[in-house]
XYZ file of C-alpha atoms in Angstrom:
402
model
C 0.000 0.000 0.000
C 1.454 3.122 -1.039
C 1.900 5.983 1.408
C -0.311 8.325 -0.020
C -3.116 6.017 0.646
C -2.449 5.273 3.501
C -2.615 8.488 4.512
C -6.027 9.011 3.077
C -7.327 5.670 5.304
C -5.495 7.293 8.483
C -7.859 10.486 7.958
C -10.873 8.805 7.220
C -10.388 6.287 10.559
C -10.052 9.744 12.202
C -13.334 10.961 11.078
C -15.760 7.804 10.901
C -17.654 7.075 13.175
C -19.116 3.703 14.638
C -22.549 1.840 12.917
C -25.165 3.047 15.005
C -23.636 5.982 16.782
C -24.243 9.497 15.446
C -23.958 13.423 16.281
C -26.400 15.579 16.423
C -25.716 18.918 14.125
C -27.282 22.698 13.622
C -29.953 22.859 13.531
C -31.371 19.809 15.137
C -28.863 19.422 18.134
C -31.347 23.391 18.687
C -34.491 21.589 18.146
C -33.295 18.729 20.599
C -32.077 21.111 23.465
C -35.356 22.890 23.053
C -37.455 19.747 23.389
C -35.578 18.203 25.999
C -36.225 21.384 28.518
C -40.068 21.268 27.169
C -39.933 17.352 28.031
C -38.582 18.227 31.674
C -40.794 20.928 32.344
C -44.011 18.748 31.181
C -42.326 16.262 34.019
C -42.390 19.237 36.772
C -45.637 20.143 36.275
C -46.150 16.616 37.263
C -44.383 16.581 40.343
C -41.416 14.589 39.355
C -38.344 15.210 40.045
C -35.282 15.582 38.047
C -32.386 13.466 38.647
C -28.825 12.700 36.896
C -27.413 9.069 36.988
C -23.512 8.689 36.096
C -22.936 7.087 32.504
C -20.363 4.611 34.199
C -21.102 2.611 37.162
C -20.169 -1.280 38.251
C -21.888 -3.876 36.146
C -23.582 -5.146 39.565
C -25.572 -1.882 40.027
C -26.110 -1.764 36.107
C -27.922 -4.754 35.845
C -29.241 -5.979 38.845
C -32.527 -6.883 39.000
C -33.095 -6.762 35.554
C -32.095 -9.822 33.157
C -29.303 -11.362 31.218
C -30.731 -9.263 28.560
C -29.620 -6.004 29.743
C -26.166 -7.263 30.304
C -25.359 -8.236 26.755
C -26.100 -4.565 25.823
C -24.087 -3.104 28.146
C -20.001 -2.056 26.967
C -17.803 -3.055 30.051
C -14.445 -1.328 30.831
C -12.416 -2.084 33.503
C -12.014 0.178 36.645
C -7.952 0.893 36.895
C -8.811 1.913 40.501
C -10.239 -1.262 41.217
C -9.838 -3.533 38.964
C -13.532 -4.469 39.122
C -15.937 -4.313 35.680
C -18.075 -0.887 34.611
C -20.328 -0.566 32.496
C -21.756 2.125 30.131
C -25.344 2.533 31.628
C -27.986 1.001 28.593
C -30.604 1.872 30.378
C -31.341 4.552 32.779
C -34.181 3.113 35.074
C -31.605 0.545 36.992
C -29.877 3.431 38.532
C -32.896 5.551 39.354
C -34.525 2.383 41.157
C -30.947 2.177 42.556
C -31.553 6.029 43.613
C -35.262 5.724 45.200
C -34.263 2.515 46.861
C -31.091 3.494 48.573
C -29.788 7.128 48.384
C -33.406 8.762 48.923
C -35.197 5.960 50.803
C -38.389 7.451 51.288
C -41.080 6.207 52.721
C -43.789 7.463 50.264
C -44.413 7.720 46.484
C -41.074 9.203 44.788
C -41.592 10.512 41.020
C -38.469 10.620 39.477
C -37.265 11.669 35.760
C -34.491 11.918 33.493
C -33.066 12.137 30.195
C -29.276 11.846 28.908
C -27.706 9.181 26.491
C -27.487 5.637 26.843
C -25.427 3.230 24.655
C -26.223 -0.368 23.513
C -23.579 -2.785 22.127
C -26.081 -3.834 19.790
C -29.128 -2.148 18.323
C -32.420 -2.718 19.429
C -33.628 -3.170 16.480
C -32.893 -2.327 12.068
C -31.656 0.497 11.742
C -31.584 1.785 15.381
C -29.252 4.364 16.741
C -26.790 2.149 19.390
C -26.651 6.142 21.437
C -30.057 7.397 22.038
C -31.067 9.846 23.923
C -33.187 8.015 26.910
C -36.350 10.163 28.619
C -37.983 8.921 31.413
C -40.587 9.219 34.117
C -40.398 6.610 36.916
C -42.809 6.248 40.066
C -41.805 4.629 43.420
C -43.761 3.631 46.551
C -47.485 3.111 45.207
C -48.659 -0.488 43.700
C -52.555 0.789 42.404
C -53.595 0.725 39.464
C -53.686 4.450 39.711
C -50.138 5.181 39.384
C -49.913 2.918 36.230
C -52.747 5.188 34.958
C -50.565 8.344 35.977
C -47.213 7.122 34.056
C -49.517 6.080 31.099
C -51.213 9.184 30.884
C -47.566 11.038 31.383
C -46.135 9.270 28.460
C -49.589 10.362 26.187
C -48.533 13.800 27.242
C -45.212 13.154 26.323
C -46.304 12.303 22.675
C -49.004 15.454 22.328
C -46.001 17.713 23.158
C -44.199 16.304 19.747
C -47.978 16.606 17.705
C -48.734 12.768 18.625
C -52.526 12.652 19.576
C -53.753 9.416 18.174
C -51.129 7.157 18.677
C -51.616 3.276 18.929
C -51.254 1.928 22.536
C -50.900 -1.765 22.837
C -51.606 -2.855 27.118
C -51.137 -6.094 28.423
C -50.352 -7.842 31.798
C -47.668 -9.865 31.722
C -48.918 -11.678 35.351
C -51.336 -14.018 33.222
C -48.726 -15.524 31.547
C -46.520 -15.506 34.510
C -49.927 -17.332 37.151
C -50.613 -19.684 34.265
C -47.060 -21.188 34.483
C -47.021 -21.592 37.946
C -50.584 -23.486 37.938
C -49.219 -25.530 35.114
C -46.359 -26.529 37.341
C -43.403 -25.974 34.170
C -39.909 -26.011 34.764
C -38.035 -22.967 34.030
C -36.921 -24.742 30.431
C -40.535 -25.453 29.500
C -41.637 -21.899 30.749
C -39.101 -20.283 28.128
C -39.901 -22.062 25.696
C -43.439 -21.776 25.449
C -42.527 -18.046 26.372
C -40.410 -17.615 22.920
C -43.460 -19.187 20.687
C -46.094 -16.934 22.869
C -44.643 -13.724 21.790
C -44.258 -15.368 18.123
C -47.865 -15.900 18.568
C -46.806 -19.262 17.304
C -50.048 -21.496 17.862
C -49.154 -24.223 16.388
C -45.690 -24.410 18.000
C -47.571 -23.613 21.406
C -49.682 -26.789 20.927
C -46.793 -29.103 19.766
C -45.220 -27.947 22.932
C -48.068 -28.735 25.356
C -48.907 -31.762 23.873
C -45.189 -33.006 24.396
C -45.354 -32.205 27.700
C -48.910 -33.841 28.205
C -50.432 -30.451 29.822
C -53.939 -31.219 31.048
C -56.432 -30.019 28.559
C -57.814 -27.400 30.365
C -54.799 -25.918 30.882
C -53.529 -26.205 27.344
C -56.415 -24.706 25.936
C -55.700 -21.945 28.335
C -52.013 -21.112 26.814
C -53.391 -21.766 23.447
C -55.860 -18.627 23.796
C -52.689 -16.432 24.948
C -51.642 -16.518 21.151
C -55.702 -15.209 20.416
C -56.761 -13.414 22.935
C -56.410 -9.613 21.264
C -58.277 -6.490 20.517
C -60.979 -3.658 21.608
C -61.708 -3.829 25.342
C -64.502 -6.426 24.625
C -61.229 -8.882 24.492
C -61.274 -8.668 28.418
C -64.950 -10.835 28.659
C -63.157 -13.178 26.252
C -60.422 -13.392 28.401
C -62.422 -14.532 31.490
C -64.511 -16.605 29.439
C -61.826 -18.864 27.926
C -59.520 -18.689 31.407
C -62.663 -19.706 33.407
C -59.884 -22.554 35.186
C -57.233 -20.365 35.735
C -55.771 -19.180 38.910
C -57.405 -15.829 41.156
C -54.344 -13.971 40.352
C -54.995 -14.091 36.798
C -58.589 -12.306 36.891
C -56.562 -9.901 39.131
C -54.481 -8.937 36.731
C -57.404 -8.971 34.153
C -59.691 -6.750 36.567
C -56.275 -4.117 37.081
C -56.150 -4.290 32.876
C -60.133 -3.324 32.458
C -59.496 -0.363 34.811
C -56.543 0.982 33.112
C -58.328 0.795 29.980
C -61.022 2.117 30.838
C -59.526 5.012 32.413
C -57.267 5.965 29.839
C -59.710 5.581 27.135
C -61.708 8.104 29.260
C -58.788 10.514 29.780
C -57.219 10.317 26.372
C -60.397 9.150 23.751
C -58.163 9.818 20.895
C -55.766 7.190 21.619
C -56.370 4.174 19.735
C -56.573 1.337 22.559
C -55.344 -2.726 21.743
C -54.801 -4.517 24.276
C -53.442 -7.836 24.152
C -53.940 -10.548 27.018
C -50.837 -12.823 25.725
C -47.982 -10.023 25.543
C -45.275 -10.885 27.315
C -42.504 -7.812 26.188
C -40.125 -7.252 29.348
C -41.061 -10.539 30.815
C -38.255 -10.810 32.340
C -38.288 -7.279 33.935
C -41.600 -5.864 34.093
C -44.371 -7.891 37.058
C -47.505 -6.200 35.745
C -48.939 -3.977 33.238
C -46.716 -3.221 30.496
C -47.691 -0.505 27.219
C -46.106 0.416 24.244
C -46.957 3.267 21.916
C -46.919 3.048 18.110
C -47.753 5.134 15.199
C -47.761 4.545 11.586
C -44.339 3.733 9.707
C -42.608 3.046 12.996
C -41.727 -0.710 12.816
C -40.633 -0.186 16.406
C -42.560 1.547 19.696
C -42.157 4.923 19.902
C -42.035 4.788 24.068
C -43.119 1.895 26.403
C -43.262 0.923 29.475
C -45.204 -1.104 32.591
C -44.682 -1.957 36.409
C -41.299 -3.658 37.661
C -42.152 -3.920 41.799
C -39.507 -4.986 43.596
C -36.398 -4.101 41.757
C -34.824 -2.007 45.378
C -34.641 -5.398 46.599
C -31.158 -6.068 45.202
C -30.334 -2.010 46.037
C -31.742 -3.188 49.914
C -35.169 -2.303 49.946
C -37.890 -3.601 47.049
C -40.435 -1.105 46.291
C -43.408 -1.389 43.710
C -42.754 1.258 40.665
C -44.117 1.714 37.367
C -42.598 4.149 34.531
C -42.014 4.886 31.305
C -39.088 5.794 28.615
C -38.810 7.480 24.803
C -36.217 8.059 22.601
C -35.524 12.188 22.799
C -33.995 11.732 19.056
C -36.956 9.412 17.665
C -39.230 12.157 19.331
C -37.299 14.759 17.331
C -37.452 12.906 13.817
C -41.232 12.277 14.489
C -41.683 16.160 14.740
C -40.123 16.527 11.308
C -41.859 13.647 9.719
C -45.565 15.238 11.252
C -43.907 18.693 10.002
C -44.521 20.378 13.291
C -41.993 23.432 13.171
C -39.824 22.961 16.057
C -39.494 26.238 17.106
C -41.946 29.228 15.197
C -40.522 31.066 12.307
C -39.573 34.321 14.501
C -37.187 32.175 16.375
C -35.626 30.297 13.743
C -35.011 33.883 11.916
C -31.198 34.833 12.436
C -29.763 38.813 12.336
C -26.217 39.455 10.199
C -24.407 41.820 11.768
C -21.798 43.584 9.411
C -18.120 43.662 11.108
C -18.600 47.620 11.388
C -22.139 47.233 13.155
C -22.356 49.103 16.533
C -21.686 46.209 19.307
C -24.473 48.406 21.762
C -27.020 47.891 19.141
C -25.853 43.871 18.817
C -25.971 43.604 22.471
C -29.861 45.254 22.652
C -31.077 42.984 20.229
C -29.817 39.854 21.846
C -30.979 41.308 25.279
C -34.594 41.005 23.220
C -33.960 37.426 22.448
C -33.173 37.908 18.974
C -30.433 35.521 17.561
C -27.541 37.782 16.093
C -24.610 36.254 14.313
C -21.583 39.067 13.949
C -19.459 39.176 11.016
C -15.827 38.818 11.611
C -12.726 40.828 10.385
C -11.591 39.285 6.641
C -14.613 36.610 6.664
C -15.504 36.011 2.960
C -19.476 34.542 4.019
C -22.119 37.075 3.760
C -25.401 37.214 5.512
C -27.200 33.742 3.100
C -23.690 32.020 3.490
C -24.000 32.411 7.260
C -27.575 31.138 7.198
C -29.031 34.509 7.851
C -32.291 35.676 6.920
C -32.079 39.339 7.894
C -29.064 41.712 8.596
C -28.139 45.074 10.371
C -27.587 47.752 8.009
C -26.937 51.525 8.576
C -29.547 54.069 7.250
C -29.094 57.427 7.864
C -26.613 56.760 10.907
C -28.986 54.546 12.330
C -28.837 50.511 12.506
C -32.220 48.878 11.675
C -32.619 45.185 10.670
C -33.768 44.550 7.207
């Protein structure tokens, strides 16, 4: 390889950056800023509080209390202090649990929120950025249905604020699955693997399964309606109709499911309501409800969530908590697509100021809030090649914008 090429690979390794991992530029990293403080100030208005995890902490707080799942998308460095593995946080609610359930330890509910970037080894799914920009809302201390109905309804908000009123939101309960393996009586092999044709909605799979492992009939038929058991709210008299043998806990969790529905539905009638008695996403994680929002030409949720309880156990003290998270850059290319300006037309406008223009008339305008780029001594760019759409100009001894 000659040296002149090698030159030109040096410089481009200098410059490229990783699959999956991306900068923000002018003007979007303007529209992000913006909508992150309108994001945290929705949150205030709703009483929760703003906190800031580290990036880096030990894999043990990372991940505990939350799957093997988690771990496999988490980089790992080693601590030269210590010698002992880190992790780049992949997801933020870990340390915020980690925050409720040891560093605050009150007694009460605790709303807590956040937003800052997480990073995945892997992305979550085509095409997805391995750096987004996590924003959260999480709720500690109360196990009713009602705060599920608060963090639901937060999240709704969350979309309106980008233009979203009508999205798609897909509710299950991922305790029916959960009481209808431990009636069953499966091992923890069976239970995944009925688990991974389940969310394939598999049925045929499902019932080669339970007939290999000679599941009572009643109770097969029970699993078998999991892959079924879908739709408009009437799904929900279905449900108890066709798990008439199943355990108490699983009307429970169909009784807490009705009244979420029904509450949100009442709250937010433009949302388009699916709920879905065999989904099982964050089975592993979540103990309860779990939602996901959607809208058209997203392959993937826009933001989801559901109840974890008990994750402060491994932090020393288990508390129930529900929340939700979004992706602050899939919220800002969803305001483009639905072109929604991000910020009106006065704000986007930008003032030229000429290198002779008087700095106390500069300084006035900017003290107005106007955005005022000065020209500087021997710059070639005028006032279009600096992205300007007005300048200062001198008429009669006076500086006026034009």
């Amino acid at each position: 390889m000659s040296e002149k090429k090698r030159a030109v690979m040096t410089v481009a390794d200098r410059w490229l950056l990783p699959d999956g991992i991306e900068e923000i530029l002018a003007p979007r990293a303007r529209q992000a800023e913006m909508l992150r403080r309108e994001m945290l100030d929705l949150f205030d208005r709703w009483g929760y509080e703003l906190v800031i995890p580290p990036h880096l902490e030990f894999m043990e707080s990372l991940t505990a209390g939350v799957g093997h799942d988690l771990e496999l998308q988490t980089f790992k460095v080693t601590d030269q202090l210590t010698g002992r593995t880190m992790g780049l946080r992949a997801d933020t609610t870990p340390a915020v649990a980690r925050i409720d359930a040891h560093t605050l330890k009150d007694k009460g509910p605790v709303r807590l929120c956040y937003v800052g970037s997480v990073f995945h080894t892997r992305p979550a799914s085509l095409g997805a950025s391995r750096s987004p920009i996590q924003l959260g809302a999480e709720l500690y201390g109360h196990a009713g249905v009602e705060s599920d109905i608060e963090v639901i309804s937060l999240m709704l908000e969350t979309l309106a604020a980008v233009g979203i009123e009508s999205p798609n939101l897909d509710l299950g309960h991922v305790q029916i699955y959960r009481s209808l393996v431990e009636y069953a009586e499966l091992s923890e092999d069976q239970e995944q693997k009925l688990f991974d044709a389940l969310q394939r909605k598999a049925a045929c799979e499902v019932s080669e399964l339970l007939a290999d492992w000679q599941v009572a009939s009643g109770t097969a038929n029970m699993f078998k309606a999991l892959t079924s058991l879908a739709g408009n709210a009437s799904v929900i008299g279905e449900a108890r109709a066709l798990l008439k043998e199943a355990p108490e806990a699983v009307f429970k969790a169909l009784d807490q499911l009705e009244m979420i529905a029904g509450k949100v539905a009442e709250l937010y009638p433009s949302a388009n309501l699916y709920l879905d008695i065999g989904e099982l996403r964050g089975y592993n994680y979540h103990t309860g409800v779990v939602f996901a929002a959607y809208v058209p030409g997203q392959g993937q949720a826009i933001a989801k969530g559901g109840r974890y309880d008990g994750i402060g156990r491994v932090f020393g003290r288990a508390r129930p908590a529900t929340g939700f998270s979004t992706d602050l850059k899939t919220l800002i290319e969803l305001k483009a697509l639905l072109d929604l300006k991000a910020q009106t037309s006065e704000e986007r406008m930008t003032i030229f100021a000429p290198v002779d223009a008087d700095p106390a008339v500069v300084q006035k305008l900017r003290r107005q809030g106007q955005r005022v780029v000065c020209q500087l001594p021997e710059q070639e760019t005028d006032a279009a090649g600096t992205g300007c759409d007005r300048q200062l100009v001198c008429r009669d001894g006076e500086w006026v914008v034009v």
